[in-house]
mmCIF file of C-alpha atoms and ligand atoms in Angstrom:
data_model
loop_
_atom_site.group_PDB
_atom_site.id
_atom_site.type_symbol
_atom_site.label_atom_id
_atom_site.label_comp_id
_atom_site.label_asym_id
_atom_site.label_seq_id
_atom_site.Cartn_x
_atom_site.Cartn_y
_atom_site.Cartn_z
ATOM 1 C CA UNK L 1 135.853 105.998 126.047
ATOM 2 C CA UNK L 2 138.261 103.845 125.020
ATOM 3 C CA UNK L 3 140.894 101.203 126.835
ATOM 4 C CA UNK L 4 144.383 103.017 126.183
ATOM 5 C CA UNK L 5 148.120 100.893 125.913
ATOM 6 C CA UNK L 6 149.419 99.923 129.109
ATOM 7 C CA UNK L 7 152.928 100.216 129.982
ATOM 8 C CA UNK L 8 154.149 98.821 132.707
ATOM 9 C CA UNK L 9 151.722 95.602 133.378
ATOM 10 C CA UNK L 10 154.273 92.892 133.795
ATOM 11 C CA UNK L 11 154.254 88.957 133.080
ATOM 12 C CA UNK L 12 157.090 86.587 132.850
ATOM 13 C CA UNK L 13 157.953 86.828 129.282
ATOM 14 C CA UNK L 14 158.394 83.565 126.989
ATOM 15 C CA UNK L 15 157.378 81.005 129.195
ATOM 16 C CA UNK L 16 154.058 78.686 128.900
ATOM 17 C CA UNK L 17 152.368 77.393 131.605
ATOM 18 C CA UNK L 18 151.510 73.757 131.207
ATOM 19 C CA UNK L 19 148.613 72.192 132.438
ATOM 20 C CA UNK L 20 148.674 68.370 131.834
ATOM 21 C CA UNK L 21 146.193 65.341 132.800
ATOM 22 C CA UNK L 22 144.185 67.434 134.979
ATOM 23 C CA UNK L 23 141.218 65.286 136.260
ATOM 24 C CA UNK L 24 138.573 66.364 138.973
ATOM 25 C CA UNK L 25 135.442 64.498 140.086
ATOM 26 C CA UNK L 26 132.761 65.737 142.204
ATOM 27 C CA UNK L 27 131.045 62.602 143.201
ATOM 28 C CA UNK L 28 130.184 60.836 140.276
ATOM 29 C CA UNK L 29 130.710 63.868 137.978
ATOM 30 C CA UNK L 30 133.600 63.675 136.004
ATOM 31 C CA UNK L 31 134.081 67.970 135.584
ATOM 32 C CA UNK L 32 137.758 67.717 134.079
ATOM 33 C CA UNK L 33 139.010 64.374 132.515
ATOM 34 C CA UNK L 34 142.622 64.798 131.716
ATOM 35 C CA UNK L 35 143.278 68.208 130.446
ATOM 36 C CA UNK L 36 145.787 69.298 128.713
ATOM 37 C CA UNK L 37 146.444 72.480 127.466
ATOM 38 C CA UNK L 38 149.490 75.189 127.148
ATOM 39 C CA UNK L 39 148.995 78.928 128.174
ATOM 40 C CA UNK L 40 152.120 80.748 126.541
ATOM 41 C CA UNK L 41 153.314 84.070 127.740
ATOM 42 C CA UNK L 42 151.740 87.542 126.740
ATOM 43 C CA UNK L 43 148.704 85.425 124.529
ATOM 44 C CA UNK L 44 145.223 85.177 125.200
ATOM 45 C CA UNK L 45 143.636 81.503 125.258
ATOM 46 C CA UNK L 46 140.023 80.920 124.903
ATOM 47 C CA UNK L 47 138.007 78.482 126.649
ATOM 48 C CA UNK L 48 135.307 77.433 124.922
ATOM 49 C CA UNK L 49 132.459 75.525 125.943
ATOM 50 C CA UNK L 50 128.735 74.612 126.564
ATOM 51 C CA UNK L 51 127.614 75.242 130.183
ATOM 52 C CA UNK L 52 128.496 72.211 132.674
ATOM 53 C CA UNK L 53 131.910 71.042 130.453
ATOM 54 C CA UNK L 54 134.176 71.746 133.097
ATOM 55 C CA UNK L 55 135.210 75.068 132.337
ATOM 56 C CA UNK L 56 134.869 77.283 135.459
ATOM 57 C CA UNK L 57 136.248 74.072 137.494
ATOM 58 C CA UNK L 58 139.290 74.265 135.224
ATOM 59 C CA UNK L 59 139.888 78.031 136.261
ATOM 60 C CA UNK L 60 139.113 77.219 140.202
ATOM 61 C CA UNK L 61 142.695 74.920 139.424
ATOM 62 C CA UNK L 62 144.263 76.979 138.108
ATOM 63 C CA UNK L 63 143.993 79.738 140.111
ATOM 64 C CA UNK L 64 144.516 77.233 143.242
ATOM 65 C CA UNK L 65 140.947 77.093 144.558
ATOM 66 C CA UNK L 66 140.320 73.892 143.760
ATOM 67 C CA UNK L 67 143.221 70.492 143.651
ATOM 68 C CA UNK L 68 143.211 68.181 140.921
ATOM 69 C CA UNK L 69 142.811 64.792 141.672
ATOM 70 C CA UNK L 70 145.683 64.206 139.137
ATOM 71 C CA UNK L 71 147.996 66.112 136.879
ATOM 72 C CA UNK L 72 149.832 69.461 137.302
ATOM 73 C CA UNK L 73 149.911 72.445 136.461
ATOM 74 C CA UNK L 74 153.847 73.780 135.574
ATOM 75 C CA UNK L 75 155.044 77.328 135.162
ATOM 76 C CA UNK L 76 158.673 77.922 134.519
ATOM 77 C CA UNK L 77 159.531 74.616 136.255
ATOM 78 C CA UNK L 78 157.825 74.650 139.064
ATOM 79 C CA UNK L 79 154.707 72.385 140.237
ATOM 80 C CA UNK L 80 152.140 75.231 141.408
ATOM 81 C CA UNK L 81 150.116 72.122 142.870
ATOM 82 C CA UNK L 82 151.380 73.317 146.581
ATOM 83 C CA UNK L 83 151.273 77.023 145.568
ATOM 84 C CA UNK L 84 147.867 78.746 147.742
ATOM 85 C CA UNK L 85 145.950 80.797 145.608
ATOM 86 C CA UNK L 86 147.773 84.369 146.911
ATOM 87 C CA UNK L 87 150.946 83.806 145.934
ATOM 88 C CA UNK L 88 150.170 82.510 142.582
ATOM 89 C CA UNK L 89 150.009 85.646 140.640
ATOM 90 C CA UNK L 90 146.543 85.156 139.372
ATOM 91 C CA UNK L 91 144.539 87.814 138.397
ATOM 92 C CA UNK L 92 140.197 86.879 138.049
ATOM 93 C CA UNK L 93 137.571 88.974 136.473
ATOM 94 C CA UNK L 94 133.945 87.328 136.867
ATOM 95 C CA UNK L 95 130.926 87.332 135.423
ATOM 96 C CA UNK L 96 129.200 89.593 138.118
ATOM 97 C CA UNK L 97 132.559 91.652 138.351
ATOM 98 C CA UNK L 98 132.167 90.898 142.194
ATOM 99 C CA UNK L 99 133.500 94.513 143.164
ATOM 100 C CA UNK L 100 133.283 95.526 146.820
ATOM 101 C CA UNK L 101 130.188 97.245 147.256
ATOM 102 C CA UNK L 102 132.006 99.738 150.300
ATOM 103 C CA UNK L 103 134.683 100.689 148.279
ATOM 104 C CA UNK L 104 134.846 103.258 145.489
ATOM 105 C CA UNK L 105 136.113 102.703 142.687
ATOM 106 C CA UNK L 106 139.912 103.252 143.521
ATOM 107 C CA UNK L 107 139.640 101.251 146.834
ATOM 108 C CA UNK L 108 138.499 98.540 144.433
ATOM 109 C CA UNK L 109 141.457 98.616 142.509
ATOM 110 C CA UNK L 110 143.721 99.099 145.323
ATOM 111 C CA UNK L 111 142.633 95.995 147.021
ATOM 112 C CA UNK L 112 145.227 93.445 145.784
ATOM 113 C CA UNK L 113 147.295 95.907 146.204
ATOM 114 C CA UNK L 114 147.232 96.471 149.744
ATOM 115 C CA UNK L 115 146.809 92.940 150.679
ATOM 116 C CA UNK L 116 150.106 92.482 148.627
ATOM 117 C CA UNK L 117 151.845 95.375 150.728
ATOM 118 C CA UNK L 118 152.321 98.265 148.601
ATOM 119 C CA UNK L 119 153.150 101.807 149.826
ATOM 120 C CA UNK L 120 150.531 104.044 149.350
ATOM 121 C CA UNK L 121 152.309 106.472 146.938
ATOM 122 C CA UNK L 122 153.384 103.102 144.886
ATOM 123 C CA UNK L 123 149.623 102.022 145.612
ATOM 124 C CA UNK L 124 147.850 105.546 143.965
ATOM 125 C CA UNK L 125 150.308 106.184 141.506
ATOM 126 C CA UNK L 126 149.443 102.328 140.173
ATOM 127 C CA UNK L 127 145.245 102.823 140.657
ATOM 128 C CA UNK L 128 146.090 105.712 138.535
ATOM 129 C CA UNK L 129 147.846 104.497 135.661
ATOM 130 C CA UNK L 130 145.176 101.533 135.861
ATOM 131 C CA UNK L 131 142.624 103.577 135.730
ATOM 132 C CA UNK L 132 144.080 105.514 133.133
ATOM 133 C CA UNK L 133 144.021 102.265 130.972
ATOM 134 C CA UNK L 134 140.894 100.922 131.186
ATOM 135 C CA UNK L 135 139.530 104.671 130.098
ATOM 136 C CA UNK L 136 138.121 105.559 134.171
ATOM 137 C CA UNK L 137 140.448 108.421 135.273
ATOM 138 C CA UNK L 138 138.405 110.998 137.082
ATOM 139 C CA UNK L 139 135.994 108.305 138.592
ATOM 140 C CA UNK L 140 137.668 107.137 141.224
ATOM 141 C CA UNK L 141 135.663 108.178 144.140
ATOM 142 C CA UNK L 142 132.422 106.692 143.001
ATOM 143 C CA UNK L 143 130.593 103.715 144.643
ATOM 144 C CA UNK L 144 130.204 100.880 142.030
ATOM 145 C CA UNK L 145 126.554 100.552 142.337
ATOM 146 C CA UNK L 146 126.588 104.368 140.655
ATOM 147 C CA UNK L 147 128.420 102.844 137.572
ATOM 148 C CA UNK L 148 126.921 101.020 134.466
ATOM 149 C CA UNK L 149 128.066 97.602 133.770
ATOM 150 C CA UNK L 150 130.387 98.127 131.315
ATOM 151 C CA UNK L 151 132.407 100.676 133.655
ATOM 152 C CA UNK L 152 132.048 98.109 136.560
ATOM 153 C CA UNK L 153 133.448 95.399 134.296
ATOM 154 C CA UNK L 154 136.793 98.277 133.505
ATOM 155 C CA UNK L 155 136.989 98.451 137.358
ATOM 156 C CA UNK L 156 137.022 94.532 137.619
ATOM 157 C CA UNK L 157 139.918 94.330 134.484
ATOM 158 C CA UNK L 158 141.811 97.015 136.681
ATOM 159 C CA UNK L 159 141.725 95.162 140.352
ATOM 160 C CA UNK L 160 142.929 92.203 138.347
ATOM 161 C CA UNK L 161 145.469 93.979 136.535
ATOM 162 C CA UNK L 162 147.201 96.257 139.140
ATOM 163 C CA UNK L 163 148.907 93.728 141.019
ATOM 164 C CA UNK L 164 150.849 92.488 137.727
ATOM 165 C CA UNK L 165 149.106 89.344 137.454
ATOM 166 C CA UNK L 166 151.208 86.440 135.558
ATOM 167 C CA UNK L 167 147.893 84.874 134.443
ATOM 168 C CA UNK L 168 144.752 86.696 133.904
ATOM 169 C CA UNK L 169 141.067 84.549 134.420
ATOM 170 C CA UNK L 170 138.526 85.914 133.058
ATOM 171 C CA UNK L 171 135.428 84.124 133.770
ATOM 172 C CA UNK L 172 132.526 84.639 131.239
ATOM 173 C CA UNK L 173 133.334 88.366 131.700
ATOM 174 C CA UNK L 174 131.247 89.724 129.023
ATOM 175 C CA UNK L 175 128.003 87.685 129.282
ATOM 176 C CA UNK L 176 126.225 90.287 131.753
ATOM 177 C CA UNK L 177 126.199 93.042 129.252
ATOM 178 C CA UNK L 178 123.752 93.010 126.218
ATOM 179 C CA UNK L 179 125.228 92.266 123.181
ATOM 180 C CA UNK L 180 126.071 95.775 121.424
ATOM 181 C CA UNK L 181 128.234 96.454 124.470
ATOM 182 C CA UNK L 182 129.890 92.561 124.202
ATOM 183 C CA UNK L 183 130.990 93.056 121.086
ATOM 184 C CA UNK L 184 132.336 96.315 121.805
ATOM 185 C CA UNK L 185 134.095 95.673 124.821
ATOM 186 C CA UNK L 186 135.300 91.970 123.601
ATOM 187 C CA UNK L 187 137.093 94.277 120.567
ATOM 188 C CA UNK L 188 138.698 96.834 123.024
ATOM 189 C CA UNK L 189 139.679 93.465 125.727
ATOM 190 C CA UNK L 190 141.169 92.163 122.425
ATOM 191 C CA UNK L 191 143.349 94.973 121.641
ATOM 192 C CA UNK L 192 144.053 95.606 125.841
ATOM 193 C CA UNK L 193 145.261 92.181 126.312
ATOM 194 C CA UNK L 194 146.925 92.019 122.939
ATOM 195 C CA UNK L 195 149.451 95.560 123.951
ATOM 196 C CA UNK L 196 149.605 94.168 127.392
ATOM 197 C CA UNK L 197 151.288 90.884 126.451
ATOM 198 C CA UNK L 198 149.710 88.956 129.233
ATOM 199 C CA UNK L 199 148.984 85.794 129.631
ATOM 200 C CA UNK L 200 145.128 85.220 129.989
ATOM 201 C CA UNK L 201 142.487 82.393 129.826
ATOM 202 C CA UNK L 202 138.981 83.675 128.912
ATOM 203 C CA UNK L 203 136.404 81.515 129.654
ATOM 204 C CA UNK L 204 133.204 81.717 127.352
ATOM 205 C CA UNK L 205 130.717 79.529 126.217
ATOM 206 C CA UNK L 206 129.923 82.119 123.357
ATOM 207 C CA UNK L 207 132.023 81.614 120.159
ATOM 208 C CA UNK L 208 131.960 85.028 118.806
ATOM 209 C CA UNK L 209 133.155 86.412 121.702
ATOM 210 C CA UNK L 210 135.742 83.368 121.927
ATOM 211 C CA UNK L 211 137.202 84.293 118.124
ATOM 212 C CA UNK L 212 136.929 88.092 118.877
ATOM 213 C CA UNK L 213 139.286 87.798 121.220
ATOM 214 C CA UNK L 214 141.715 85.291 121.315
ATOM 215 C CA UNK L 215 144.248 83.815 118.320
ATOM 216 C CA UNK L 216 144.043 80.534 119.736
ATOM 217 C CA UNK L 217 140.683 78.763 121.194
ATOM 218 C CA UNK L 218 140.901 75.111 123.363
ATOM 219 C CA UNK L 219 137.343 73.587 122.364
ATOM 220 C CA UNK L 220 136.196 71.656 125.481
ATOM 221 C CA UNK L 221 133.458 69.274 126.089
ATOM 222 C CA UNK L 222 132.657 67.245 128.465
ATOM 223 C CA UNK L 223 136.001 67.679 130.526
ATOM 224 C CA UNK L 224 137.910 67.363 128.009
ATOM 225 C CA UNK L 225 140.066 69.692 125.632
ATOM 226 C CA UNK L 226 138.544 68.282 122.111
ATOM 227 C CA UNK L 227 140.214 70.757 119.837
ATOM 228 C CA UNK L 228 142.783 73.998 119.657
ATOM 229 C CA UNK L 229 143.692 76.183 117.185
ATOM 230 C CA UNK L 230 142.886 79.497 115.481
ATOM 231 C CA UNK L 231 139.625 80.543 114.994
ATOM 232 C CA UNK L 232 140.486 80.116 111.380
ATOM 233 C CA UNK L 233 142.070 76.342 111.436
ATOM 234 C CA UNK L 234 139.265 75.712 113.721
ATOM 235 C CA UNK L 235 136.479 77.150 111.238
ATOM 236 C CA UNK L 236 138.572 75.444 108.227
ATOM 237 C CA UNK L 237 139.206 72.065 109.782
ATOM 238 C CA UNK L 238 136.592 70.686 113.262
ATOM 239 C CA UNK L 239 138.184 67.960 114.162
ATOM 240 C CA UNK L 240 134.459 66.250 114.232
ATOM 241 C CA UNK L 241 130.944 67.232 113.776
ATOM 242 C CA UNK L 242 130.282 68.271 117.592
ATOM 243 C CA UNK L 243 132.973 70.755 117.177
ATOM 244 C CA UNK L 244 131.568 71.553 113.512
ATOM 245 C CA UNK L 245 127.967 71.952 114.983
ATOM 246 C CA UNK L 246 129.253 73.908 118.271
ATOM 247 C CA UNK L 247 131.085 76.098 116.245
ATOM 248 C CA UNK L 248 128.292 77.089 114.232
ATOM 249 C CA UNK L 249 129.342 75.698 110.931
ATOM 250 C CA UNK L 250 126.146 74.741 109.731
ATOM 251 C CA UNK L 251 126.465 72.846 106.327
ATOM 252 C CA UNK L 252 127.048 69.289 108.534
ATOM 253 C CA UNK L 253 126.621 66.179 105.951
ATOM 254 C CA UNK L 254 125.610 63.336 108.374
ATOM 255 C CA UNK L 255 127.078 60.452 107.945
ATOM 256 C CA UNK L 256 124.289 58.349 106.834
ATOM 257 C CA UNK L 257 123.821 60.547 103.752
ATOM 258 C CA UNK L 258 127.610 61.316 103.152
ATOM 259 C CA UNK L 259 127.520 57.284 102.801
ATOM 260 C CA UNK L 260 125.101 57.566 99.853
ATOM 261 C CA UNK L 261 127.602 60.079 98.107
ATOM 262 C CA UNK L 262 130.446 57.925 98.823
ATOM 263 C CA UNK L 263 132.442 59.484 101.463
ATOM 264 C CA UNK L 264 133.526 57.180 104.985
ATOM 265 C CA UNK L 265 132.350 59.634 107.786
ATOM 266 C CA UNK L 266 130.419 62.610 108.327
ATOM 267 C CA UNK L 267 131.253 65.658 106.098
ATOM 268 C CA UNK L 268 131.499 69.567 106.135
ATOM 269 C CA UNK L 269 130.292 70.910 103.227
ATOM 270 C CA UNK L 270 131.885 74.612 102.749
ATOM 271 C CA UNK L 271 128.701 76.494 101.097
ATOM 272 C CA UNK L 272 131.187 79.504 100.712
ATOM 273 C CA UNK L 273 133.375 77.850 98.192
ATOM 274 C CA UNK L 274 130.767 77.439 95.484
ATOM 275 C CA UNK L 275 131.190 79.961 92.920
ATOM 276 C CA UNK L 276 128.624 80.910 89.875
ATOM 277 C CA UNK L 277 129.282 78.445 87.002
ATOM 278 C CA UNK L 278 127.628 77.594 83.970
ATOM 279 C CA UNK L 279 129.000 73.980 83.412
ATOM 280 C CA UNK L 280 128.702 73.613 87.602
ATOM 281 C CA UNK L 281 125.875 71.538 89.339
ATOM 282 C CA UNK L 282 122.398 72.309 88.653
ATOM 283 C CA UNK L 283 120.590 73.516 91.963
ATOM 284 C CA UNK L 284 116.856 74.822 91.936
ATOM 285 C CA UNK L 285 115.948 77.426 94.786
ATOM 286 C CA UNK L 286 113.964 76.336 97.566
ATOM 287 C CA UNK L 287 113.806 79.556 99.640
ATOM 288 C CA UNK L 288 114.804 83.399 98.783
ATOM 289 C CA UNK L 289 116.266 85.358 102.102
ATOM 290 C CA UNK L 290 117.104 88.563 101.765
ATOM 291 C CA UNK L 291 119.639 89.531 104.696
ATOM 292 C CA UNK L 292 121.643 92.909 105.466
ATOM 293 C CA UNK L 293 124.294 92.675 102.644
ATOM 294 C CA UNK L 294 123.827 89.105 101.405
ATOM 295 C CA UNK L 295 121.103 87.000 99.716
ATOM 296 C CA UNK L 296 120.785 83.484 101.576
ATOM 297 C CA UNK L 297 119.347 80.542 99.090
ATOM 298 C CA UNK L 298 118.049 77.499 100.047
ATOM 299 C CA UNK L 299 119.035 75.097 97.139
ATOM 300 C CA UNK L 300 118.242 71.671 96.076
ATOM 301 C CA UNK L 301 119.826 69.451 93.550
ATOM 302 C CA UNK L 302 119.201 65.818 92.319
ATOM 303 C CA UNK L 303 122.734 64.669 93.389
ATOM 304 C CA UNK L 304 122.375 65.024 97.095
ATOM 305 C CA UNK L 305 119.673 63.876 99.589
ATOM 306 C CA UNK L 306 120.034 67.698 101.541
ATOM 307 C CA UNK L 307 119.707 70.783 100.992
ATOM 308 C CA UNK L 308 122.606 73.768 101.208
ATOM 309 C CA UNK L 309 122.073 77.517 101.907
ATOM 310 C CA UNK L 310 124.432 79.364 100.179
ATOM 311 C CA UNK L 311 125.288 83.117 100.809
ATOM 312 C CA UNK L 312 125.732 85.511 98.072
ATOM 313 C CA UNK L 313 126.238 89.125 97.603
ATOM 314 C CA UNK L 314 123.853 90.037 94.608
ATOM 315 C CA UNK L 315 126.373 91.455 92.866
ATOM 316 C CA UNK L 316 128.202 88.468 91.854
ATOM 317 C CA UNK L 317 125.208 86.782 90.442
ATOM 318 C CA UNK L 318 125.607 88.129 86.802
ATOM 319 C CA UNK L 319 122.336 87.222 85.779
ATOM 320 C CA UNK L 320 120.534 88.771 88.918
ATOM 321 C CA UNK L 321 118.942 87.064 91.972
ATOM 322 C CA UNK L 322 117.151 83.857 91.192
ATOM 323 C CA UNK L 323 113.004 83.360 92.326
ATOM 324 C CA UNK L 324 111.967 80.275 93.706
ATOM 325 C CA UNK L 325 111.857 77.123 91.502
ATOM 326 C CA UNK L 326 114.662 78.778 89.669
ATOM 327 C CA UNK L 327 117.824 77.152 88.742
ATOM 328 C CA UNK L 328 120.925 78.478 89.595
ATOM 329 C CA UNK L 329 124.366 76.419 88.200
ATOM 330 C CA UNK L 330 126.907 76.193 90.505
ATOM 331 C CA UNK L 331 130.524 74.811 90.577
ATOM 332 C CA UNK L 332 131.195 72.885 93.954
ATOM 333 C CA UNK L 333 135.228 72.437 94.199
ATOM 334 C CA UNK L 334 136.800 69.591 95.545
ATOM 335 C CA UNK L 335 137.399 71.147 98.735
ATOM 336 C CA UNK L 336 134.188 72.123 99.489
ATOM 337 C CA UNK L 337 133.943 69.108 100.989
ATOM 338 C CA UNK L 338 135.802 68.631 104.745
ATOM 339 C CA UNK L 339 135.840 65.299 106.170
ATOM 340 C CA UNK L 340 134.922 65.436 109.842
ATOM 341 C CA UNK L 341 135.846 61.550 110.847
ATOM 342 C CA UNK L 342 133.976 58.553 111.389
ATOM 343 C CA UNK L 343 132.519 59.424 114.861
ATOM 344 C CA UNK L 344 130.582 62.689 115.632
HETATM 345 P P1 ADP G 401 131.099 75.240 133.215
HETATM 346 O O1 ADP G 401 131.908 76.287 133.885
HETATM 347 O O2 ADP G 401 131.652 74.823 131.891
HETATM 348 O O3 ADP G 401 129.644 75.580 133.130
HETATM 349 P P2 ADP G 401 131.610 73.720 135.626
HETATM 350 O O4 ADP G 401 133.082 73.624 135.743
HETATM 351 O O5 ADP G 401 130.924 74.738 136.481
HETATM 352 O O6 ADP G 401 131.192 73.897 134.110
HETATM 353 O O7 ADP G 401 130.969 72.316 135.988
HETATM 354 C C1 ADP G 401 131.386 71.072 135.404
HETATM 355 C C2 ADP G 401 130.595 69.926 136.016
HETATM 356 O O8 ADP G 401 130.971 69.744 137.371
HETATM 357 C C3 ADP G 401 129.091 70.156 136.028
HETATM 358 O O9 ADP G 401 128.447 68.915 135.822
HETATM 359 C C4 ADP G 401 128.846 70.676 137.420
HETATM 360 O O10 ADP G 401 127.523 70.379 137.832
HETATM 361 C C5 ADP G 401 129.862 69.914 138.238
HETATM 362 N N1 ADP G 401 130.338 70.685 139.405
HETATM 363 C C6 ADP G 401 131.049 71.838 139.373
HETATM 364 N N2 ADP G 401 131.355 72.246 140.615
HETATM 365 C C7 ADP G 401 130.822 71.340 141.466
HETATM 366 C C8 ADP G 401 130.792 71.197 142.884
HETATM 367 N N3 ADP G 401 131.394 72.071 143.692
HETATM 368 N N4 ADP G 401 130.145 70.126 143.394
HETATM 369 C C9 ADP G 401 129.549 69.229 142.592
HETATM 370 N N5 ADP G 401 129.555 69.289 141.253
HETATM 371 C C10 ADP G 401 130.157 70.327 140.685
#
């Protein structure tokens, strides 16, 4: 049961909304300190972050829940500081899908739509082509507690979708379901969003999910925006070694011992780039893993006060996989090595 293409779900094309210095306190908690970030038409942003960074707080602003105690929010011109919540155009999916447990599954979609004044013809011929979409025609008269969770979290997409939302919210989404059905519902919200050309901020603190589904990714910590870019220019270049580390990159050279090999700050050391090499370093194995496809070795040379795992597929080691106490040569290029800045 797939999510089909969906015609006819309209946003305002080519123009970003700009959020800029956004700050909220609560008390003496700083949640958002000075965001800024850019939310283009028809792409999806992720929000990524560890739990208590600021990130639902930056949704409750933008979907006008919550005021900033300074900086804006623009869309096509206009300050949407003194815009209440309804008339914003926002659409919200949340973690617990919050569906309306008296309503079946096309009053549930319907809802914005009657608050919003639709006629009912406009109103069922829209709950059907929504529910078309998201893969649910032929269960619209059932009670939400009779569906799983990944059909609840369809009928949450569709509420937020039918009323032509300019910006989609999507709260953590995905982090109620166990992880087979994540990935395969973060793949089919990927391609959804992606035909829809909608503007959406997805909210996870997961980063698979966050590079599943989104081209771009805002980093955040702490309140603040730290980093955005494509999963890729975020996996090739973290602008420090929180991001690195958050991220998941795990080859991090502190910078004590990057010190001792010369370098100013902290390092990332890209294990992937070493290749098999006769004239290369000299490693011995520490530790032989044997993983699905791969072979993960723990390696050790003189040179460096650390050790690297390195991931191979045992086909490109010529002369077979290596035992412990082995040596293994290796060449390590010159941009193996990533500089992550003076301060972590
Ligand atoms: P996230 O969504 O990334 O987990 P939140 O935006 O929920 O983070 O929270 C950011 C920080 O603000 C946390 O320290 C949280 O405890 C605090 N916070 C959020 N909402 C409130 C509130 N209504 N009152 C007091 N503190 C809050």
């Amino acid at each position: 049961m797939g999510l089909g293409s969906g015609e006819g779900v309209g946003t305002m094309q080519g123009v970003t909304m700009h959020v800029r210095g956004v700050t909220r306190r609560y008390g003496a908690v700083q949640a958002l300190d000075g965001v800024n970030l850019d939310l283009p038409a028809g792409r999806t942003v992720a929000l990524l972050g560890p739990s208590g960074c600021g990130k639902s707080t930056l949704l409750r602003v933008l979907a006008g829940l919550e005021s900033p105690d300074e900086g804006t929010v623009h869309l096509d011109g206009q300050d949407l500081s003194h815009v209440p919540p309804q008339r914003r155009g926002v659409g919200m999916v949340f973690q617990d899908f919050a569906l309306f447990p008296h309503l079946d599954v096309a009053g549930n979609v319907a809802f914005g739509l009657v608050e919003q004044g639709w006629l009912r013809s406009d109103r069922e011929a829209r709950v059907a082509e929504m529910l078309d979409l998201v893969g649910l025609s032929g269960l619209e008269r059932r009670r939400p507690h009779a569906l799983s969770g990944g059909q609840q979290q369809r009928v949450a997409l569709a509420r937020a979708l039918a009323p032509r939302p300019s910006l989609l919210l999507l709260d953590e989404p995905l982090s109620n379901l166990d992880r087979a059905l994540r990935d395969e519902l973060s793949r089919e919200l990927a391609a959804l969003l992606g035909d829809l050309s909608l503007r959406a901020l997805h909210v996870t603190h997961d980063q698979r999910e966050a590079f599943t589904l989104a081209d771009q990714v805002a980093v955040m910590r702490e309140g603040r925006i730290v980093q955005t870019g494509t999963p890729v220019s975020l996996r090739e270049a973290p602008t420090n070694a929180w991001v690195a580390g958050f991220l998941g990159l795990r080859e991090i050279v502190p910078e004590g011992m990057a010190r001792e090999l010369g370098f100013a700050g902290s390092m990332l050391l890209r294990v992937e780039r070493f290749t098999p090499d006769p004239a290369g370093v000299t490693f011995h194995v520490h530790a032989v893993r044997r993983l699905e496809e791969d072979v993960e070795l723990t390696l050790r040379t003189a040179d460096w006060p650390f050790d690297v795992r390195w991931l191979v597929r045992p086909r490109e080691l010529t002369s077979g996989v290596p035992g412990l106490g082995d040596e293994i040569r290796l060449r390590v290029p010159e941009d193996a090595w990533v500089s992550l800045g003076v301060h972590a």
